[in-house]
Amino acid sequence: MNTENLDSKRAGGAGMIDALITPALLLDESKLDRNIQRLASHISALGAVLRPHMKTAKSIDVARRIYPGEPGPITVSTLAEAEYFADYGYKDITYAVGVSPAAAVRGLELSRRTGANVKFLLDTVEQADALGDAGRKTGVVPSAFIELDVDDHRGGLKPADPNLVIVAGRVKAAGVDLVGVLSHAGESYALSTKEALVAAAENERAETVKAANVLREHGHACPIVSLGSTPTAHFAENLDGVTEVRAGVYVFFDLVQHGVGVCTLDDLAISVLATVVGAKPEKGWILVDAGWMALSRDRGTSSQKVDQGYGVVCDEQGRVYEDVIVSQASQEHGILSIRSGSSKAMPILPIGSKVRILPNHACAMAGQHDFYSVVNGKSPTIQARWNRMRGW
Amino acid sequence: MNTENLDSKRAGGAGMIDALITPALLLDESKLDRNIQRLASHISALGAVLRPHMKTAKSIDVARRIYPGEPGPITVSTLAEAEYFADYGYKDITYAVGVSPAAAVRGLELSRRTGANVKFLLDTVEQADALGDAGRKTGVVPSAFIELDVDDHRGGLKPADPNLVIVAGRVKAAGVDLVGVLSHAGESYALSTKEALVAAAENERAETVKAANVLREHGHACPIVSLGSTPTAHFAENLDGVTEVRAGVYVFFDLVQHGVGVCTLDDLAISVLATVVGAKPEKGWILVDAGWMALSRDRGTSSQKVDQGYGVVCDEQGRVYEDVIVSQASQEHGILSIRSGSSKAMPILPIGSKVRILPNHACAMAGQHDFYSVVNGKSPTIQARWNRMRGW
């Protein structure tokens, strides 16, 4: 394969956006920097540490924008991410998925090899025992959070659940270092008013701190009190008793977050560049070469007030075409049309024209691509190519 | 990164399924072979050629199961697929996405470099001109199909549209070789009775042959009459006038095809192996380490009679747990629960247990992975690791 030539085109060829092979994932670095700065300032002002979730960007280059100097604390969703970032010098890593026996051994082997402190998540005595076994097998003392359930979203224990103290005792008995409690207000994604988001943030804080205090009453120091979701992180007004906040999608933002009310459309840092490949004027359709393989199948806005289809359509420079969305998607085709109920007309886009499509869900769209073509505002040139890692 | 050790684990370590890092994409080679044989026999008996769509498997190893001897005709959804397969000796390639000016040049450069005959798709005079320009630029005579619309699914021209003859004339005038007409009965995915599927197949055939005859009346030879979708390919009873049939997902099948009525659950050749990482017995939930990143966000069965959530759950050997589905998915978590309305009880699955999850849409699930761990029936060992290509 003539990969050299193709890789050069994929990275921008002569460095121009309009020479990119489409569909291509664009990342606007000025928006990225602005988003990073915004949450960092907010969390710092509230006296907590931000532990960004790397599952969104999965890129050392994005991590370096968050931490331009030394590597700092991070969260990961897979052990492959933990391995990738540990090999770039990240040593303080929370693996925020419930630990299985095999994952415990693999994570501790990473600790032994790189010196990284991989902190695991658990909510059962079985996991405490498995982690203890893995510690003995690998010769590394494991670290664990107890996962909390603050809003009936997924896993975790309620602060009042007697299992909280039972599991904590088993963690200690298994020879595991109990580093604290961890919660995620996942239901905040379903909200859309400031009042509700502030309340969700305060509930997340209060419940998490309550659980930490229960453990302290039972003799566990519980040094880390960790919580977070992108909506609650931005709407938190008080983090008393919290030591750290986790958030991921905030670096890029997306249409779901826009629908929740966390960001403006102008904050969305990633998009897919697509080429017009057909039209059905009698139906008001324009066809592009970006389907769900490039956009992802995510339809997160379908349950929000404004359903954005498979994404909002912008011109090649990123200016939104009002009420134009990707209304249908097959594997490599997207159909652009006017949002139902709108009186706007479709823009005129001849074959070969380019558009940018904003994501419903940034983690999902980015996950369909192997690299970012980094752009900056309205500049027609590619600033850099940043690779993404993937897999498990 | 200790990639050697990890790669070995990802490929099965000692060759056992239960040593795989999860989530992992499994492919049962005996089901694959059976599915391949089934459609090949059917199409051959009807007197047409099968031109498999490689967008589902994206793997030279799967292609070699279809063509154990010499490479044969294939369909692709991206030029990266065309390049990948051309470099493995595939020379007869239909690129089944409307051609853009840049794609025309890139495809013809591939033809010049490898000798592959890349056939393009178009339905406008602008595309005919762009393809002609690309031919002059690259010094290769381009080949083109005119895309037909037989069921209002996406792009293409109706057989009675006067543009059909106009575009054909322009193709010829542009110095492009008009190889035929091509249709895709995409709406057949929405059907679910044998009568409707047989009728859709006959409609696809009749409309496509009609368009070919219109062109012939205007002096175009139209040697290739190409149609296909997995449902119509299997339910076609007559292919008079058709020279070739295209289908993709038939190699693996999936829950959507099962809902349409094209296959049984036992025909589904791929699944994701996942590990239990938690439970919420009071809610009837079991949590696994496979979320939408491993399963895809595809919810294709949500509009069918039986909504399969994010997939049907089987035990580690692939035996279906009746009425257990993945009811919710976040990035790296899946929630297993009993289908709404069922009186079944959840199976008992301790932390560390393994399950297999069948796909709503095989193309989408496979697209989330870089390789297949090839298995065979109930054998606990991995037969091989087959890589997938990706990107554009």
mmCIF file of N, CA, C and O in Angstrom, chain A residues 1-2 6 10 21 23 55 77-78 83 87 98 100 106 124 127 149 152-156 275 277 280 283 285 292-294 297-298 330-333 351 361 363-364 368-370 390 392, chain B residues 1 6 10 21 23 55 77-78 83 87 98 100 106 124 127 149 152-156 275 277 280 283 285 287 292-294 297-298 330-333 351 361 363-364 368-370 390 392:
data_model
loop_
_atom_site.group_PDB
_atom_site.id
_atom_site.type_symbol
_atom_site.label_atom_id
_atom_site.label_comp_id
_atom_site.label_asym_id
_atom_site.label_seq_id
_atom_site.Cartn_x
_atom_site.Cartn_y
_atom_site.Cartn_z
ATOM 1 N N MET A 1 0.858 -1.187 0.000
ATOM 2 C CA MET A 1 0.000 0.000 0.000
ATOM 3 C C MET A 1 0.896 1.240 0.000
ATOM 4 O O MET A 1 1.930 1.267 0.672
ATOM 5 N N ASN A 2 0.465 2.248 -0.726
ATOM 6 C CA ASN A 2 1.246 3.483 -0.784
ATOM 7 C C ASN A 2 0.943 4.327 0.450
ATOM 8 O O ASN A 2 0.416 5.432 0.379
ATOM 9 N N LEU A 6 -0.499 8.322 1.387
ATOM 10 C CA LEU A 6 -1.822 8.459 2.004
ATOM 11 C C LEU A 6 -1.720 9.090 3.381
ATOM 12 O O LEU A 6 -2.514 9.943 3.738
ATOM 13 N N ARG A 10 -3.687 12.197 4.720
ATOM 14 C CA ARG A 10 -4.527 12.136 5.910
ATOM 15 C C ARG A 10 -4.087 13.172 6.931
ATOM 16 O O ARG A 10 -4.874 13.669 7.703
ATOM 17 N N ILE A 21 -8.333 13.897 3.180
ATOM 18 C CA ILE A 21 -9.239 12.810 2.809
ATOM 19 C C ILE A 21 -10.419 12.866 3.780
ATOM 20 O O ILE A 21 -10.230 12.977 4.993
ATOM 21 N N PRO A 23 -14.206 11.149 5.244
ATOM 22 C CA PRO A 23 -14.406 11.960 6.440
ATOM 23 C C PRO A 23 -13.147 12.046 7.300
ATOM 24 O O PRO A 23 -12.363 11.095 7.345
ATOM 25 N N LYS A 55 -10.807 9.128 28.691
ATOM 26 C CA LYS A 55 -11.576 8.293 27.768
ATOM 27 C C LYS A 55 -12.126 9.084 26.600
ATOM 28 O O LYS A 55 -12.482 8.510 25.579
ATOM 29 N N SER A 77 -10.723 4.728 31.344
ATOM 30 C CA SER A 77 -11.862 3.815 31.257
ATOM 31 C C SER A 77 -11.456 2.411 30.837
ATOM 32 O O SER A 77 -12.290 1.503 30.837
ATOM 33 N N THR A 78 -10.203 2.239 30.430
ATOM 34 C CA THR A 78 -9.703 0.915 30.050
ATOM 35 C C THR A 78 -8.267 0.773 30.562
ATOM 36 O O THR A 78 -7.560 1.780 30.741
ATOM 37 N N GLU A 83 -2.182 1.840 30.413
ATOM 38 C CA GLU A 83 -0.851 1.446 29.931
ATOM 39 C C GLU A 83 -0.263 2.520 29.017
ATOM 40 O O GLU A 83 0.920 2.865 29.116
ATOM 41 N N ASP A 87 3.023 4.802 30.138
ATOM 42 C CA ASP A 87 4.253 4.798 29.348
ATOM 43 C C ASP A 87 4.677 6.202 28.936
ATOM 44 O O ASP A 87 5.809 6.404 28.505
ATOM 45 N N GLY A 98 -15.510 -0.985 37.402
ATOM 46 C CA GLY A 98 -15.432 -2.013 38.441
ATOM 47 C C GLY A 98 -14.396 -3.069 38.094
ATOM 48 O O GLY A 98 -14.344 -3.560 36.966
ATOM 49 N N SER A 100 -12.315 -6.496 37.741
ATOM 50 C CA SER A 100 -12.479 -7.951 37.657
ATOM 51 C C SER A 100 -11.163 -8.587 38.091
ATOM 52 O O SER A 100 -10.126 -7.913 38.146
ATOM 53 N N ARG A 106 -3.689 -7.419 35.782
ATOM 54 C CA ARG A 106 -3.085 -6.633 34.689
ATOM 55 C C ARG A 106 -2.718 -5.225 35.170
ATOM 56 O O ARG A 106 -1.650 -4.708 34.843
ATOM 57 N N THR A 124 -17.942 -4.631 46.051
ATOM 58 C CA THR A 124 -18.313 -5.929 46.635
ATOM 59 C C THR A 124 -17.127 -6.544 47.374
ATOM 60 O O THR A 124 -15.957 -6.232 47.079
ATOM 61 N N GLN A 127 -14.823 -8.460 45.015
ATOM 62 C CA GLN A 127 -13.782 -7.675 44.336
ATOM 63 C C GLN A 127 -12.631 -7.349 45.293
ATOM 64 O O GLN A 127 -11.471 -7.332 44.885
ATOM 65 N N ASP A 149 -23.097 5.018 44.776
ATOM 66 C CA ASP A 149 -24.260 5.282 43.913
ATOM 67 C C ASP A 149 -24.968 6.502 44.507
ATOM 68 O O ASP A 149 -25.564 6.413 45.572
ATOM 69 N N ASP A 152 -28.719 6.506 41.461
ATOM 70 C CA ASP A 152 -29.317 5.328 40.811
ATOM 71 C C ASP A 152 -28.883 5.158 39.360
ATOM 72 O O ASP A 152 -29.644 4.629 38.535
ATOM 73 N N HIS A 153 -27.672 5.611 39.026
ATOM 74 C CA HIS A 153 -27.274 5.611 37.617
ATOM 75 C C HIS A 153 -26.750 4.258 37.152
ATOM 76 O O HIS A 153 -27.149 3.746 36.119
ATOM 77 N N ARG A 154 -25.851 3.647 37.916
ATOM 78 C CA ARG A 154 -25.173 2.444 37.407
ATOM 79 C C ARG A 154 -24.810 1.580 38.609
ATOM 80 O O ARG A 154 -25.695 1.054 39.255
ATOM 81 N N GLY A 155 -23.538 1.392 38.883
ATOM 82 C CA GLY A 155 -23.112 0.574 40.008
ATOM 83 C C GLY A 155 -22.905 1.409 41.258
ATOM 84 O O GLY A 155 -23.270 2.583 41.327
ATOM 85 N N GLY A 156 -22.305 0.789 42.276
ATOM 86 C CA GLY A 156 -21.954 1.523 43.485
ATOM 87 C C GLY A 156 -22.916 1.308 44.640
ATOM 88 O O GLY A 156 -24.031 0.824 44.461
ATOM 89 N N THR A 275 -17.548 15.416 2.688
ATOM 90 C CA THR A 275 -17.667 15.915 1.320
ATOM 91 C C THR A 275 -19.054 15.577 0.777
ATOM 92 O O THR A 275 -19.549 14.464 0.995
ATOM 93 N N VAL A 277 -21.519 14.231 -1.783
ATOM 94 C CA VAL A 277 -21.392 13.231 -2.847
ATOM 95 C C VAL A 277 -22.701 13.002 -3.592
ATOM 96 O O VAL A 277 -22.781 12.118 -4.439
ATOM 97 N N LYS A 280 -30.755 14.899 -3.419
ATOM 98 C CA LYS A 280 -32.114 14.546 -3.840
ATOM 99 C C LYS A 280 -32.932 15.813 -3.627
ATOM 100 O O LYS A 280 -33.630 15.947 -2.598
ATOM 101 N N LYS A 283 -36.458 15.853 -2.346
ATOM 102 C CA LYS A 283 -36.694 15.495 -0.938
ATOM 103 C C LYS A 283 -36.009 16.472 0.012
ATOM 104 O O LYS A 283 -36.118 16.312 1.238
ATOM 105 N N TRP A 285 -32.755 16.666 0.308
ATOM 106 C CA TRP A 285 -31.623 15.919 0.856
ATOM 107 C C TRP A 285 -30.316 16.318 0.162
ATOM 108 O O TRP A 285 -30.284 16.490 -1.067
ATOM 109 N N TRP A 292 -22.520 6.673 9.860
ATOM 110 C CA TRP A 292 -22.292 6.396 11.290
ATOM 111 C C TRP A 292 -20.894 5.864 11.569
ATOM 112 O O TRP A 292 -20.448 5.895 12.713
ATOM 113 N N MET A 293 -20.203 5.358 10.558
ATOM 114 C CA MET A 293 -18.831 4.917 10.826
ATOM 115 C C MET A 293 -17.962 6.121 11.211
ATOM 116 O O MET A 293 -17.047 5.991 12.020
ATOM 117 N N ALA A 294 -18.252 7.291 10.666
ATOM 118 C CA ALA A 294 -17.473 8.488 10.979
ATOM 119 C C ALA A 294 -18.086 9.321 12.104
ATOM 120 O O ALA A 294 -17.375 10.009 12.830
ATOM 121 N N ARG A 297 -22.953 6.042 16.007
ATOM 122 C CA ARG A 297 -24.398 5.803 16.008
ATOM 123 C C ARG A 297 -25.067 6.573 17.144
ATOM 124 O O ARG A 297 -26.262 6.403 17.374
ATOM 125 N N ASP A 298 -24.298 7.371 17.894
ATOM 126 C CA ASP A 298 -24.857 8.016 19.083
ATOM 127 C C ASP A 298 -26.000 8.955 18.717
ATOM 128 O O ASP A 298 -25.874 9.804 17.829
ATOM 129 N N SER A 330 -26.248 6.009 7.156
ATOM 130 C CA SER A 330 -25.902 4.607 6.982
ATOM 131 C C SER A 330 -24.386 4.512 7.148
ATOM 132 O O SER A 330 -23.757 5.451 7.642
ATOM 133 N N GLN A 331 -23.792 3.364 6.806
ATOM 134 C CA GLN A 331 -22.392 3.179 7.217
ATOM 135 C C GLN A 331 -21.477 4.298 6.734
ATOM 136 O O GLN A 331 -20.684 4.833 7.505
ATOM 137 N N GLU A 332 -21.551 4.636 5.461
ATOM 138 C CA GLU A 332 -20.652 5.672 4.937
ATOM 139 C C GLU A 332 -21.408 6.797 4.238
ATOM 140 O O GLU A 332 -20.794 7.565 3.468
ATOM 141 N N HIS A 333 -22.701 6.909 4.457
ATOM 142 C CA HIS A 333 -23.502 8.002 3.897
ATOM 143 C C HIS A 333 -24.223 8.728 5.023
ATOM 144 O O HIS A 333 -24.821 8.084 5.882
ATOM 145 N N ILE A 351 -21.686 19.049 -5.517
ATOM 146 C CA ILE A 351 -20.847 17.880 -5.258
ATOM 147 C C ILE A 351 -19.396 18.305 -5.128
ATOM 148 O O ILE A 351 -18.899 19.116 -5.907
ATOM 149 N N HIS A 361 -22.211 13.222 20.668
ATOM 150 C CA HIS A 361 -21.424 12.760 21.806
ATOM 151 C C HIS A 361 -19.968 12.702 21.365
ATOM 152 O O HIS A 361 -19.610 11.895 20.513
ATOM 153 N N CYS A 363 -17.187 11.705 22.847
ATOM 154 C CA CYS A 363 -16.430 10.464 23.111
ATOM 155 C C CYS A 363 -16.715 9.437 22.019
ATOM 156 O O CYS A 363 -15.833 8.694 21.595
ATOM 157 N N ALA A 364 -17.970 9.381 21.575
ATOM 158 C CA ALA A 364 -18.371 8.383 20.587
ATOM 159 C C ALA A 364 -17.856 8.754 19.198
ATOM 160 O O ALA A 364 -17.337 7.902 18.474
ATOM 161 N N GLN A 368 -14.457 6.822 16.727
ATOM 162 C CA GLN A 368 -14.527 6.234 15.383
ATOM 163 C C GLN A 368 -13.290 6.563 14.537
ATOM 164 O O GLN A 368 -13.198 6.119 13.389
ATOM 165 N N HIS A 369 -12.364 7.349 15.102
ATOM 166 C CA HIS A 369 -11.220 7.847 14.312
ATOM 167 C C HIS A 369 -9.895 7.484 14.991
ATOM 168 O O HIS A 369 -9.842 7.282 16.193
ATOM 169 N N ASP A 370 -8.855 7.472 14.179
ATOM 170 C CA ASP A 370 -7.530 7.136 14.701
ATOM 171 C C ASP A 370 -6.675 8.359 15.000
ATOM 172 O O ASP A 370 -5.609 8.236 15.605
ATOM 173 N N ARG A 390 -6.552 3.230 21.020
ATOM 174 C CA ARG A 390 -7.844 2.569 21.105
ATOM 175 C C ARG A 390 -7.659 1.117 21.557
ATOM 176 O O ARG A 390 -6.529 0.657 21.720
ATOM 177 N N TRP A 392 -8.488 -2.298 24.129
ATOM 178 C CA TRP A 392 -8.720 -2.595 25.550
ATOM 179 C C TRP A 392 -7.519 -3.246 26.241
ATOM 180 O O TRP A 392 -6.586 -3.535 25.734
ATOM 181 N N MET B 1 5.811 0.326 26.145
ATOM 182 C CA MET B 1 4.661 -0.515 26.445
ATOM 183 C C MET B 1 5.035 -1.976 26.187
ATOM 184 O O MET B 1 5.728 -2.272 25.217
ATOM 185 N N LEU B 6 1.108 -8.155 25.736
ATOM 186 C CA LEU B 6 -0.309 -7.840 25.593
ATOM 187 C C LEU B 6 -0.863 -8.384 24.292
ATOM 188 O O LEU B 6 -1.969 -8.914 24.257
ATOM 189 N N ARG B 10 -4.040 -10.627 23.831
ATOM 190 C CA ARG B 10 -5.163 -10.227 22.992
ATOM 191 C C ARG B 10 -5.445 -11.309 21.945
ATOM 192 O O ARG B 10 -6.549 -11.471 21.503
ATOM 193 N N ILE B 21 -8.230 -10.858 26.916
ATOM 194 C CA ILE B 21 -8.576 -9.573 27.512
ATOM 195 C C ILE B 21 -9.958 -9.200 26.991
ATOM 196 O O ILE B 21 -10.211 -9.292 25.783
ATOM 197 N N PRO B 23 -13.269 -6.327 26.783
ATOM 198 C CA PRO B 23 -14.107 -6.964 25.775
ATOM 199 C C PRO B 23 -13.297 -7.395 24.552
ATOM 200 O O PRO B 23 -12.323 -6.743 24.178
ATOM 201 N N LYS B 55 -17.425 -4.178 3.464
ATOM 202 C CA LYS B 55 -17.551 -3.195 4.548
ATOM 203 C C LYS B 55 -17.897 -3.841 5.885
ATOM 204 O O LYS B 55 -17.684 -3.239 6.932
ATOM 205 N N SER B 77 -16.876 0.121 0.712
ATOM 206 C CA SER B 77 -17.568 1.343 1.120
ATOM 207 C C SER B 77 -16.622 2.524 1.300
ATOM 208 O O SER B 77 -17.080 3.636 1.518
ATOM 209 N N THR B 78 -15.320 2.268 1.255
ATOM 210 C CA THR B 78 -14.331 3.351 1.377
ATOM 211 C C THR B 78 -13.185 3.061 0.409
ATOM 212 O O THR B 78 -12.933 1.900 0.054
ATOM 213 N N GLU B 83 -8.033 0.162 -1.428
ATOM 214 C CA GLU B 83 -6.569 0.093 -1.420
ATOM 215 C C GLU B 83 -6.077 -1.158 -0.695
ATOM 216 O O GLU B 83 -5.157 -1.849 -1.154
ATOM 217 N N ASP B 87 -4.250 -4.277 -2.699
ATOM 218 C CA ASP B 87 -2.889 -4.698 -2.368
ATOM 219 C C ASP B 87 -2.807 -6.187 -2.050
ATOM 220 O O ASP B 87 -1.722 -6.755 -2.021
ATOM 221 N N GLY B 98 -21.359 7.383 -3.730
ATOM 222 C CA GLY B 98 -21.322 8.400 -4.779
ATOM 223 C C GLY B 98 -19.943 9.050 -4.861
ATOM 224 O O GLY B 98 -19.363 9.425 -3.837
ATOM 225 N N SER B 100 -16.924 11.630 -5.392
ATOM 226 C CA SER B 100 -16.583 13.053 -5.330
ATOM 227 C C SER B 100 -15.359 13.271 -6.218
ATOM 228 O O SER B 100 -14.673 12.315 -6.582
ATOM 229 N N ARG B 106 -8.277 9.718 -6.469
ATOM 230 C CA ARG B 106 -7.633 8.731 -5.598
ATOM 231 C C ARG B 106 -7.896 7.293 -6.085
ATOM 232 O O ARG B 106 -6.996 6.448 -6.105
ATOM 233 N N THR B 124 -25.268 12.063 -11.260
ATOM 234 C CA THR B 124 -25.390 13.447 -11.756
ATOM 235 C C THR B 124 -24.393 13.697 -12.883
ATOM 236 O O THR B 124 -23.353 13.021 -12.973
ATOM 237 N N GLN B 127 -20.946 14.697 -11.513
ATOM 238 C CA GLN B 127 -20.044 13.585 -11.184
ATOM 239 C C GLN B 127 -19.444 12.956 -12.438
ATOM 240 O O GLN B 127 -18.274 12.567 -12.442
ATOM 241 N N ASP B 149 -32.423 4.419 -7.816
ATOM 242 C CA ASP B 149 -33.255 4.480 -6.617
ATOM 243 C C ASP B 149 -34.463 3.585 -6.862
ATOM 244 O O ASP B 149 -35.335 3.919 -7.664
ATOM 245 N N ASP B 152 -36.803 4.577 -2.747
ATOM 246 C CA ASP B 152 -36.748 5.844 -1.997
ATOM 247 C C ASP B 152 -35.824 5.782 -0.797
ATOM 248 O O ASP B 152 -36.043 6.480 0.201
ATOM 249 N N HIS B 153 -34.793 4.947 -0.844
ATOM 250 C CA HIS B 153 -33.967 4.741 0.338
ATOM 251 C C HIS B 153 -32.937 5.852 0.531
ATOM 252 O O HIS B 153 -32.792 6.388 1.614
ATOM 253 N N ARG B 154 -32.190 6.201 -0.507
ATOM 254 C CA ARG B 154 -31.053 7.111 -0.316
ATOM 255 C C ARG B 154 -30.843 7.895 -1.609
ATOM 256 O O ARG B 154 -31.667 8.708 -1.962
ATOM 257 N N GLY B 155 -29.749 7.651 -2.302
ATOM 258 C CA GLY B 155 -29.483 8.368 -3.553
ATOM 259 C C GLY B 155 -29.966 7.587 -4.762
ATOM 260 O O GLY B 155 -30.686 6.594 -4.653
ATOM 261 N N GLY B 156 -29.585 8.067 -5.954
ATOM 262 C CA GLY B 156 -29.891 7.332 -7.176
ATOM 263 C C GLY B 156 -31.068 7.889 -7.943
ATOM 264 O O GLY B 156 -31.855 8.689 -7.431
ATOM 265 N N THR B 275 -16.738 -9.472 30.518
ATOM 266 C CA THR B 275 -16.546 -9.981 31.878
ATOM 267 C C THR B 275 -17.492 -9.266 32.834
ATOM 268 O O THR B 275 -17.667 -8.050 32.739
ATOM 269 N N VAL B 277 -18.436 -7.348 35.992
ATOM 270 C CA VAL B 277 -17.656 -6.502 36.908
ATOM 271 C C VAL B 277 -18.510 -5.909 38.030
ATOM 272 O O VAL B 277 -18.009 -5.086 38.807
ATOM 273 N N LYS B 280 -26.308 -5.222 40.643
ATOM 274 C CA LYS B 280 -27.264 -4.488 41.478
ATOM 275 C C LYS B 280 -28.469 -5.409 41.622
ATOM 276 O O LYS B 280 -29.461 -5.263 40.882
ATOM 277 N N LYS B 283 -32.036 -4.276 41.584
ATOM 278 C CA LYS B 283 -32.594 -3.793 40.322
ATOM 279 C C LYS B 283 -32.606 -4.881 39.247
ATOM 280 O O LYS B 283 -33.050 -4.632 38.119
ATOM 281 N N TRP B 285 -29.864 -6.062 37.905
ATOM 282 C CA TRP B 285 -28.803 -5.687 36.966
ATOM 283 C C TRP B 285 -27.533 -6.494 37.198
ATOM 284 O O TRP B 285 -27.125 -6.722 38.339
ATOM 285 N N LEU B 287 -23.555 -5.939 35.762
ATOM 286 C CA LEU B 287 -22.720 -5.014 34.986
ATOM 287 C C LEU B 287 -21.564 -5.764 34.341
ATOM 288 O O LEU B 287 -20.912 -6.586 34.994
ATOM 289 N N TRP B 292 -20.838 0.750 24.954
ATOM 290 C CA TRP B 292 -21.024 1.030 23.526
ATOM 291 C C TRP B 292 -19.711 1.112 22.773
ATOM 292 O O TRP B 292 -19.700 0.997 21.550
ATOM 293 N N MET B 293 -18.591 1.319 23.476
ATOM 294 C CA MET B 293 -17.331 1.324 22.728
ATOM 295 C C MET B 293 -17.060 -0.061 22.139
ATOM 296 O O MET B 293 -16.470 -0.169 21.069
ATOM 297 N N ALA B 294 -17.490 -1.105 22.813
ATOM 298 C CA ALA B 294 -17.267 -2.470 22.325
ATOM 299 C C ALA B 294 -18.446 -3.007 21.513
ATOM 300 O O ALA B 294 -18.265 -3.825 20.613
ATOM 301 N N ARG B 297 -23.047 1.829 19.293
ATOM 302 C CA ARG B 297 -24.258 2.505 19.742
ATOM 303 C C ARG B 297 -25.471 2.061 18.926
ATOM 304 O O ARG B 297 -26.557 2.621 19.083
ATOM 305 N N ASP B 298 -25.302 1.090 18.036
ATOM 306 C CA ASP B 298 -26.394 0.727 17.137
ATOM 307 C C ASP B 298 -27.583 0.157 17.911
ATOM 308 O O ASP B 298 -27.443 -0.742 18.737
ATOM 309 N N SER B 330 -23.070 2.410 28.694
ATOM 310 C CA SER B 330 -22.258 3.622 28.676
ATOM 311 C C SER B 330 -20.931 3.234 28.008
ATOM 312 O O SER B 330 -20.833 2.179 27.380
ATOM 313 N N GLN B 331 -19.931 4.112 28.075
ATOM 314 C CA GLN B 331 -18.758 3.882 27.213
ATOM 315 C C GLN B 331 -18.125 2.511 27.420
ATOM 316 O O GLN B 331 -17.848 1.810 26.442
ATOM 317 N N GLU B 332 -17.887 2.143 28.677
ATOM 318 C CA GLU B 332 -17.228 0.852 28.928
ATOM 319 C C GLU B 332 -18.012 -0.030 29.889
ATOM 320 O O GLU B 332 -17.458 -0.970 30.449
ATOM 321 N N HIS B 333 -19.282 0.295 30.120
ATOM 322 C CA HIS B 333 -20.143 -0.518 30.973
ATOM 323 C C HIS B 333 -21.381 -0.921 30.191
ATOM 324 O O HIS B 333 -21.995 -0.084 29.541
ATOM 325 N N ILE B 351 -18.829 -12.072 39.825
ATOM 326 C CA ILE B 351 -17.791 -11.203 39.254
ATOM 327 C C ILE B 351 -16.679 -12.049 38.655
ATOM 328 O O ILE B 351 -16.220 -13.021 39.262
ATOM 329 N N HIS B 361 -26.183 -4.957 15.031
ATOM 330 C CA HIS B 361 -25.713 -4.713 13.672
ATOM 331 C C HIS B 361 -24.241 -5.130 13.606
ATOM 332 O O HIS B 361 -23.394 -4.512 14.250
ATOM 333 N N CYS B 363 -21.951 -4.947 11.233
ATOM 334 C CA CYS B 363 -20.989 -3.995 10.672
ATOM 335 C C CYS B 363 -20.552 -3.001 11.743
ATOM 336 O O CYS B 363 -19.388 -2.596 11.809
ATOM 337 N N ALA B 364 -21.510 -2.567 12.569
ATOM 338 C CA ALA B 364 -21.226 -1.553 13.578
ATOM 339 C C ALA B 364 -20.425 -2.142 14.737
ATOM 340 O O ALA B 364 -19.444 -1.548 15.191
ATOM 341 N N GLN B 368 -15.951 -1.501 15.813
ATOM 342 C CA GLN B 368 -15.395 -0.992 17.074
ATOM 343 C C GLN B 368 -14.125 -1.744 17.478
ATOM 344 O O GLN B 368 -13.523 -1.408 18.488
ATOM 345 N N HIS B 369 -13.727 -2.739 16.680
ATOM 346 C CA HIS B 369 -12.616 -3.613 17.058
ATOM 347 C C HIS B 369 -11.538 -3.663 15.976
ATOM 348 O O HIS B 369 -11.831 -3.446 14.808
ATOM 349 N N ASP B 370 -10.337 -4.012 16.400
ATOM 350 C CA ASP B 370 -9.222 -4.077 15.456
ATOM 351 C C ASP B 370 -8.934 -5.482 14.955
ATOM 352 O O ASP B 370 -8.143 -5.648 14.023
ATOM 353 N N ARG B 390 -9.225 -0.317 8.980
ATOM 354 C CA ARG B 390 -10.193 0.721 9.287
ATOM 355 C C ARG B 390 -9.741 2.067 8.733
ATOM 356 O O ARG B 390 -8.648 2.174 8.189
ATOM 357 N N TRP B 392 -10.272 5.715 6.380
ATOM 358 C CA TRP B 392 -10.854 6.136 5.109
ATOM 359 C C TRP B 392 -9.839 6.440 4.016
ATOM 360 O O TRP B 392 -8.738 6.392 4.106
#
